[in-house]
XYZ file of C-alpha atoms in Angstrom:
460
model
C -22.263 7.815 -0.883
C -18.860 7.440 -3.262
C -17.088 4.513 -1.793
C -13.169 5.677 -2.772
C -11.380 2.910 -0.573
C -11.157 0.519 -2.740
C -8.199 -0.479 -2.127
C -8.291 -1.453 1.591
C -11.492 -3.730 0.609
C -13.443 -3.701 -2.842
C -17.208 -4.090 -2.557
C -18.543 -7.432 -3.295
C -18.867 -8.116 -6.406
C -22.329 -9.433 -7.927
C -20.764 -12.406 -9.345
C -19.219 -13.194 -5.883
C -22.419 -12.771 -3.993
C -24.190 -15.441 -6.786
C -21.612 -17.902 -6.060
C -21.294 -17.570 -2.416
C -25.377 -18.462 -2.484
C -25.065 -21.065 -4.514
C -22.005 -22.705 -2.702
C -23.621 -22.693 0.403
C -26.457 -24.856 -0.653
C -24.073 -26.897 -3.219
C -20.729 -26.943 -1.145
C -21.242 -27.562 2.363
C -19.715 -30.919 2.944
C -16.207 -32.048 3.187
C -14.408 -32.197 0.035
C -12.365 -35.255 1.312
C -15.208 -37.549 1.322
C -16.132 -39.933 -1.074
C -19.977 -39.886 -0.255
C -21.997 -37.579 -2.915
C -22.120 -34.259 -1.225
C -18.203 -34.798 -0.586
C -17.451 -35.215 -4.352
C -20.152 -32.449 -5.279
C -17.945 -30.257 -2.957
C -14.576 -31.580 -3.905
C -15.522 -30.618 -7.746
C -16.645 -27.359 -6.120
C -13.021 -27.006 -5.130
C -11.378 -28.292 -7.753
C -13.429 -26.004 -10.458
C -12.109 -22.827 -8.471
C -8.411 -24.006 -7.884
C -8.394 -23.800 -11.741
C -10.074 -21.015 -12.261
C -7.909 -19.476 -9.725
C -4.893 -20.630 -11.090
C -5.688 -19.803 -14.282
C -5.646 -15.887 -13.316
C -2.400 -16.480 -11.215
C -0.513 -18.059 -14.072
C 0.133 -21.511 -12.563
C -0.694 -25.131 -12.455
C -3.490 -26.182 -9.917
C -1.482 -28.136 -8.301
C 0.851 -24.858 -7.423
C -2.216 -23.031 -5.416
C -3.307 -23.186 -2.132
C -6.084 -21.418 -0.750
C -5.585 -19.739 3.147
C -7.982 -17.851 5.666
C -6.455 -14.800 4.039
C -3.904 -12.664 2.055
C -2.099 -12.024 5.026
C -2.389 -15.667 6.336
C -1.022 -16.628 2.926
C 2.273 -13.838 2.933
C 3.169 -15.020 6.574
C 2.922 -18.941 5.049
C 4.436 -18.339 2.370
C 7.832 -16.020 3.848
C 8.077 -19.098 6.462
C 7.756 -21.816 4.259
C 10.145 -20.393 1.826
C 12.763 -19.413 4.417
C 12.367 -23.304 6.163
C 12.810 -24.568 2.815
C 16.066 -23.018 2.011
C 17.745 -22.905 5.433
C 20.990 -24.579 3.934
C 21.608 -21.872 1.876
C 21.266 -19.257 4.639
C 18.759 -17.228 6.673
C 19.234 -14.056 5.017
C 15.679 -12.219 3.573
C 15.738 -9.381 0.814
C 12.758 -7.106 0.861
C 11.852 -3.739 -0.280
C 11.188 -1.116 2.129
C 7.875 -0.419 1.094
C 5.865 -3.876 1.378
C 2.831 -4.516 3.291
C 3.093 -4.783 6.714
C 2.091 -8.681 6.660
C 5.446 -9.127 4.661
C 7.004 -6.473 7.328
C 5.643 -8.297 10.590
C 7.424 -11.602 8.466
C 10.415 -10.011 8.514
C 10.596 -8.859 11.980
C 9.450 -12.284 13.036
C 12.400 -13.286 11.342
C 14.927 -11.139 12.589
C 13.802 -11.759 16.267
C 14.346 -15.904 15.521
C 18.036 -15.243 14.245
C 17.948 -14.480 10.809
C 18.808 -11.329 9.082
C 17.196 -8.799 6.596
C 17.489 -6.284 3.914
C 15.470 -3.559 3.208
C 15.973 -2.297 -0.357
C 15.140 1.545 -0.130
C 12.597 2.791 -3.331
C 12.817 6.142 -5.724
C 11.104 9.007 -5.053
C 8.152 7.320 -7.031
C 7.910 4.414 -4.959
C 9.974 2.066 -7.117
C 13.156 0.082 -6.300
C 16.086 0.190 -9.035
C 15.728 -3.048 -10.085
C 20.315 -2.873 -10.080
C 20.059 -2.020 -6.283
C 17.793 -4.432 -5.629
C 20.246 -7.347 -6.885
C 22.993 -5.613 -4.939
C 20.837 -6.813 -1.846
C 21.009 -10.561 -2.582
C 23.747 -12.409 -1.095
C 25.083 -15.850 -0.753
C 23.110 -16.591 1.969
C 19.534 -15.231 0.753
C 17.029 -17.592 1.396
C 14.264 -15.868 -0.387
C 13.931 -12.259 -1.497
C 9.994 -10.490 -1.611
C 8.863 -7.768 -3.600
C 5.140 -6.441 -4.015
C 4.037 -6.317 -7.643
C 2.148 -2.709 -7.024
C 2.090 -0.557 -3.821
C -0.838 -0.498 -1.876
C -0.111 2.854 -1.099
C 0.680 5.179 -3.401
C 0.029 2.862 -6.745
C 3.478 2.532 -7.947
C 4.016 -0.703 -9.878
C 7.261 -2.496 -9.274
C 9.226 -3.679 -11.910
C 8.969 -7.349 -10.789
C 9.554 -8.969 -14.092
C 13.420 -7.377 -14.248
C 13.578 -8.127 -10.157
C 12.721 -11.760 -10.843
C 15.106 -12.245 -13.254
C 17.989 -11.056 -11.395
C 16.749 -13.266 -8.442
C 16.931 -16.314 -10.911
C 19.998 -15.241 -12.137
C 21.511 -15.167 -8.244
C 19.586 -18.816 -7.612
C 16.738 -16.831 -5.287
C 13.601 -17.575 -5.235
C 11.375 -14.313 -5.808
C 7.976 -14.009 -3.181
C 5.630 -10.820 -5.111
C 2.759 -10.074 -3.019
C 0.492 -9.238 -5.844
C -3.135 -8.349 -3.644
C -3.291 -5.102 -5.375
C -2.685 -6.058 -8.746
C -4.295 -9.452 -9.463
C -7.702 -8.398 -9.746
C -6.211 -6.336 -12.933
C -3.927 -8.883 -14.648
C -1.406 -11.851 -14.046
C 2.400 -10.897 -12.257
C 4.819 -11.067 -15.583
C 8.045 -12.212 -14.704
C 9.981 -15.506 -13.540
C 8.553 -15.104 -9.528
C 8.599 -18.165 -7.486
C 6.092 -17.468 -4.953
C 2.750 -15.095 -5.315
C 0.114 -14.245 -2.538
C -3.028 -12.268 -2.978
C -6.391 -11.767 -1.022
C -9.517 -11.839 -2.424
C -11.393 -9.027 -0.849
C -9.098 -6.481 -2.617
C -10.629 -7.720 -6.162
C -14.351 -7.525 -4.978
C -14.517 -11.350 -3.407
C -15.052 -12.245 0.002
C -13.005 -11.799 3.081
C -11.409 -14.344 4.474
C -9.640 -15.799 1.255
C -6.064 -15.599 0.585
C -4.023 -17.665 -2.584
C -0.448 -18.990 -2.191
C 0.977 -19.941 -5.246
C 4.577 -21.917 -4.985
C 5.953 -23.073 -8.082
C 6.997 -26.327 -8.667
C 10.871 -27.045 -8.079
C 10.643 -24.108 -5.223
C 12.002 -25.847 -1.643
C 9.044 -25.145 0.317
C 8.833 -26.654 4.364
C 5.539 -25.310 5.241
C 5.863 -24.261 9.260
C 3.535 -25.125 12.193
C 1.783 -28.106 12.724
C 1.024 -30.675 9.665
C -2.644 -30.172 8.034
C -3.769 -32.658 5.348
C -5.296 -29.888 2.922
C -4.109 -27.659 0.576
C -0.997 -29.409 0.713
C -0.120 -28.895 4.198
C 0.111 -24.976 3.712
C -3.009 -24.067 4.884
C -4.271 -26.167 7.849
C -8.165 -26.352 8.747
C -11.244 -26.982 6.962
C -11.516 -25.217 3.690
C -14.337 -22.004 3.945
C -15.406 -23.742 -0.056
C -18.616 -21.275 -0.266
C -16.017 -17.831 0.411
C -13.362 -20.096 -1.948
C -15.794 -20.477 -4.708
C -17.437 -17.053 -4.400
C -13.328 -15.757 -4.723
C -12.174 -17.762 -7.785
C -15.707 -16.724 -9.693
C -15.303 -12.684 -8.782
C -11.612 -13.113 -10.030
C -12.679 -14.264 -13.414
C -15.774 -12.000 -13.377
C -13.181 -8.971 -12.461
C -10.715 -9.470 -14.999
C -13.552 -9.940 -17.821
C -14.205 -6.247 -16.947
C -10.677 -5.034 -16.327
C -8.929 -4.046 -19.466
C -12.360 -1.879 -20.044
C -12.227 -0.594 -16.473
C -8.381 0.160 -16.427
C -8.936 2.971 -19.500
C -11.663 4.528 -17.959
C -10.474 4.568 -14.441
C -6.776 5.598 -15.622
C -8.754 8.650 -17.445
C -10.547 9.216 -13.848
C -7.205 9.272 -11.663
C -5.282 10.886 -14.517
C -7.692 13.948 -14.040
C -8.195 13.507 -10.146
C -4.016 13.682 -10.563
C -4.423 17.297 -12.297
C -6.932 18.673 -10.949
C -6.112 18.389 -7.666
C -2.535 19.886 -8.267
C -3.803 22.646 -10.180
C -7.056 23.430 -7.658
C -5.849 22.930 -4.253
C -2.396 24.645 -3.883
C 0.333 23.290 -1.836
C 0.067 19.733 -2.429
C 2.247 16.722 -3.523
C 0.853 14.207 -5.604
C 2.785 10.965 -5.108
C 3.832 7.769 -6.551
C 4.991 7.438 -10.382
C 2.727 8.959 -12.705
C 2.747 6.672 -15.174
C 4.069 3.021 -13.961
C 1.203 2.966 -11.939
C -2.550 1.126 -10.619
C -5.162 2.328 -13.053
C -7.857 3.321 -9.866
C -5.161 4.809 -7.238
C -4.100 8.191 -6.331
C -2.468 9.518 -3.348
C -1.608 13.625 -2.826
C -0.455 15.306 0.775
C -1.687 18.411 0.872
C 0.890 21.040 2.908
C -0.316 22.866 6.233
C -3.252 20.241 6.596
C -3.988 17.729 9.497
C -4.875 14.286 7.634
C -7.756 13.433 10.542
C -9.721 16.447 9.929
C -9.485 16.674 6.301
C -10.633 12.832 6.186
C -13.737 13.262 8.490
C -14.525 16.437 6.288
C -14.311 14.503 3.393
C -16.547 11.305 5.131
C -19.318 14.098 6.723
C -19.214 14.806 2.490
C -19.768 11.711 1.568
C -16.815 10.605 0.228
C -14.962 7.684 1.667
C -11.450 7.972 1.467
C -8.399 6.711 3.176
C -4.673 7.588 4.060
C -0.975 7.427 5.076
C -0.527 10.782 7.363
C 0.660 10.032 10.644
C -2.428 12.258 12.131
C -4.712 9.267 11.215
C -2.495 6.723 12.984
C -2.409 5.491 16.438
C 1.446 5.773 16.723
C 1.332 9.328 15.532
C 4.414 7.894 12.656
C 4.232 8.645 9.363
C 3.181 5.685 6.756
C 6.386 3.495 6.652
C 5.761 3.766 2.653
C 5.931 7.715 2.410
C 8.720 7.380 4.941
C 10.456 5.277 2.016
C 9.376 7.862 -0.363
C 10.616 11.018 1.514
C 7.388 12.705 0.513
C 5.488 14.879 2.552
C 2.998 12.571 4.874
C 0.581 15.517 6.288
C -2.746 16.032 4.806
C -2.219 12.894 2.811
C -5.229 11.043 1.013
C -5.672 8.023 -0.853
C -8.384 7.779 -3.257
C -8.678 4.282 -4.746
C -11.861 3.968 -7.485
C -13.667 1.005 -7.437
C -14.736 -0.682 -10.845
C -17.827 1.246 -12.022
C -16.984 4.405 -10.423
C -19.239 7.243 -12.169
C -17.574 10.325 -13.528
C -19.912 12.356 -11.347
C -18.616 11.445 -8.358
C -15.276 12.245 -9.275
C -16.105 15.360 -10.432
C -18.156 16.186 -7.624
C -15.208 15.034 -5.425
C -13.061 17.486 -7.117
C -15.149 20.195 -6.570
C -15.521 19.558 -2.681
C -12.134 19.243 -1.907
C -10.525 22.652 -2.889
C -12.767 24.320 -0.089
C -12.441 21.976 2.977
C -8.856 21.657 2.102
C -8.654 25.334 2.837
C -11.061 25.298 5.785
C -8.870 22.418 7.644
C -5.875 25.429 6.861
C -7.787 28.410 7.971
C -8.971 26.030 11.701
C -5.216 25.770 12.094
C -3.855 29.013 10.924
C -1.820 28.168 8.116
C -0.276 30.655 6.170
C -1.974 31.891 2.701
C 1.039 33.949 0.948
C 4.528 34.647 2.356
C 4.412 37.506 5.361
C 6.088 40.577 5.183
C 9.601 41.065 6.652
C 9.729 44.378 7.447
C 12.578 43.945 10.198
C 14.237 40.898 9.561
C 16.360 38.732 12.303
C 19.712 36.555 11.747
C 17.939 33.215 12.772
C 14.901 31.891 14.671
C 14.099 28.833 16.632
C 10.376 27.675 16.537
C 9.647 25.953 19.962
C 7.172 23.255 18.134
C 7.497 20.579 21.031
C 4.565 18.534 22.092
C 2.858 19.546 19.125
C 1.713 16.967 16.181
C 1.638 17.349 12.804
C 0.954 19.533 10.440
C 1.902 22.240 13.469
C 5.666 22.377 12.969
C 5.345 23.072 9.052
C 2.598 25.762 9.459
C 4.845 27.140 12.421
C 8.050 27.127 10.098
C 6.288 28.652 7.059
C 5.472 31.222 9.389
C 9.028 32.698 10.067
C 10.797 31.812 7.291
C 9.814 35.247 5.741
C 11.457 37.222 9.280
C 14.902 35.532 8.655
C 17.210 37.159 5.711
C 18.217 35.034 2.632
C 21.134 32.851 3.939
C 19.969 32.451 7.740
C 18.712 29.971 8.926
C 15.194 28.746 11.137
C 15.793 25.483 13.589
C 12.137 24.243 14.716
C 12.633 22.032 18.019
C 9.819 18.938 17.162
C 9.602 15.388 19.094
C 6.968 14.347 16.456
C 8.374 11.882 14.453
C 6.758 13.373 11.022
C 8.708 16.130 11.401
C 11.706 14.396 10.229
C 9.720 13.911 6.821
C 7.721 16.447 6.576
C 10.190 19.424 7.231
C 12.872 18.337 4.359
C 9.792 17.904 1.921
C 8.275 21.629 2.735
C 11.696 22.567 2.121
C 12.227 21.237 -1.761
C 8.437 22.702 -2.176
C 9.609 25.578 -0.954
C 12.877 25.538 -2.882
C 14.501 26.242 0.949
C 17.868 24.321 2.118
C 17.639 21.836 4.429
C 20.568 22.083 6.530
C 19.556 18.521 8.571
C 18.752 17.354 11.991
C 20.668 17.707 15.177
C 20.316 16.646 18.523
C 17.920 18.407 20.838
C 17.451 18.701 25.219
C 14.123 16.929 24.120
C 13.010 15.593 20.381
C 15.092 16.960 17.681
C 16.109 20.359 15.969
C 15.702 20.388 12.829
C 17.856 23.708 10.679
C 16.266 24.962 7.630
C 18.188 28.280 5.760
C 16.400 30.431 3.496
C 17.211 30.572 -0.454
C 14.503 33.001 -1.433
């Protein structure tokens, strides 16, 4: 069964499972001892603090290891903002990070401080310009992922971090989708990753802090990893991390051609097969094993279990696959279309059949999820058209509102308008992005008895 969800977990990597055996046999005891089975474990640690370090692009003595990449962002966001309190409380962040670096945020808005949330391209990017128009006199610390987790988009961190050092502000790059492929270029002050995305075992995270950084780690004192990362270190899942890292970037510059080939013609193929879809994030700037596309007039849910009864494990960013029934806070960024969305993200070692075999499944249950909900195949006729319509979509999720509003929009003349009453929050998204597929004017949203209304006039 093709395992495309790479990017929410890797599978372990061989090398990883041969060190996490060997660690637990070799590295059981407490590296603070001075007994022999405390220095055989403390050279244990030591061995894959350099190693580690040595993908990150610091000293040793910079890198901590946590109970996880998410452990390490929230450490790292509060240490950082502690450390610089004098200069202010303000924190600079994209709009599309992780949610750990999100939940950080909010955490720190609730205590006092303030935020900024640059807003991204189309692509997914931020203009590196508009980013340094966020930074202040007050920033404490500003954060910006290295690629999106996503969508794929790579962020130009190297020209963000040297506008932060340029305004005296430290830079925090959340790099757990990137590592596993190379080191974070740039002057950054901070990095965090997780070692389950790069095929090691759960329940590692790395926080890097470079030297000269002001750094007050938060919470009560621990005497390991340098007070960042309080409790006894997990040395077997440490070990098992820092030898999959090296393993994994030994095969990467290999694995990026071939998977870039894979996703360049999952990228094509799927926008010239399946009609009616977005493929998002840049094209180029971009993860070498990601790809994310929304497909129009498709619920996300039933397109995904289609995909899984398949065999094909995939994931995604619609808001019909979410509890809260909201569109992905990324695509939201974007202003792409969220409905029908799916992430494929190739693991290394991915075989060409399976992608092509993926490619020819998906054309047909693509339009099997459209024909269930009665989307429409070609434009209707018009025989007796009206001045305007209003589409009474209330109560109804996504994709209904679109596939309701493609409906009509052929009954309405050129130059009247449709206004389709929705109280699902997608529809704010996914209405204005039908519309530039559609090459249709969106007129915007106005207020509503109950959700919103949201105007749309016909061009053609």
């Amino acid at each position: 069964m093709p395992y495309f969800d790479t990017a929410s977990a890797a599978p372990l990597h061989p090398v990883a499972r041969q060190a996490l055996l060997a660690a637990l046999d070799e590295g059981w005891a407490d590296p603070a001892r001075l007994y022999r089975e405390g220095r055989r474990a403390r050279l244990l640690l030591d061995a894959a603090r350099e190693a580690a370090a040595e993908a990150v692009g610091c000293r040793p003595d910079e890198l901590a290891f946590t109970s996880s990449g998410t452990t390490a962002v929230h450490a790292g966001i509060a240490g950082a903002l502690s450390g610089r309190r004098r200069v202010g409380r303000h924190l600079a962040l994209s709009a599309v990070e992780h949610s750990s670096v999100l939940h950080s945020a909010a955490a720190h808005e609730a205590a006092g401080g303030s935020c900024t949330e640059v807003p991204v391209e189309r692509s997914g990017a931020v203009d590196p310009v508009a980013y340094a128009g966020a930074l202040r006199a007050d920033t404490a610390l500003a954060c910006l992922q290295s690629a999106n987790h996503e969508v794929g988009t790579e962020q130009p961190v190297a020209e963000v971090a040297a506008l932060c050092a340029e305004a005296g502000v430290p830079l925090l790059v959340d790099a757990a989708q990137s590592l596993g492929w190379g080191p974070v270029a740039g002057r950054w002050s901070l990095l965090t990753a997780s070692a389950h995305k790069w095929g090691g075992p759960a329940g590692v995270g790395l926080l890097a802090v470079r030297k000269g950084v002001r750094f007050a780690p938060q919470g009560p004192a621990g005497e390991r990893e340098s007070g960042r990362a309080p409790g006894f270190e997990n040395l077997p899942a440490i070990v098992a991390a820092a030898a999959s890292l090296r393993a994994v970037r030994e095969e990467a510059a290999a694995e990026a051609v071939r998977l870039r080939a894979l996703v360049g013609r999952i990228r094509s193929v799927v926008a010239g097969r399946v009609g009616d879809v977005e493929v998002v994030g840049d094209p180029e700037r971009r993860l070498p094993h990601l790809v994310t596309f929304s497909c129009l007039y498709v619920d996300g849910e039933t397109l995904l279990h289609e995909l899984d009864r398949h065999g094909f494990s995939v994931s995604s960013g619609s808001s019909c696959t979410s509890s809260t029934l909201e569109p992905s806070h990324v695509l939201k960024a974007m202003g792409v279309l969220s409905e029908g969305n799916v992430r494929v993200s190739l693991p290394m070692g991915t075989a060409e059949a399976d992608v092509d075999r993926f490619l020819d499944v998906l054309p047909g249950l693509v339009a099997e999820v459209r024909e269930r909900l009665g989307a429409p195949v070609s434009a209707p006729p018009s025989p007796a058209p009206v001045a305007s319509l209003v589409v009474d979509a209330l109560g109804r999720r996504c994709p209904i509102p679109v596939i309701e509003l493609a409906k009509v929009i052929g009954e309405v003349p050129v130059g009247a308008t449709v206004t389709v009453l929705a109280d699902d929050e997608a529809a704010r998204l996914d209405i204005p992005a039908w519309c530039e597929m559609r090459e249709q004017e969106y007129v915007g949203e106005e207020p509503a008895d109950r959700g919103s209304a949201y105007v749309v006039r016909r061009l053609s």
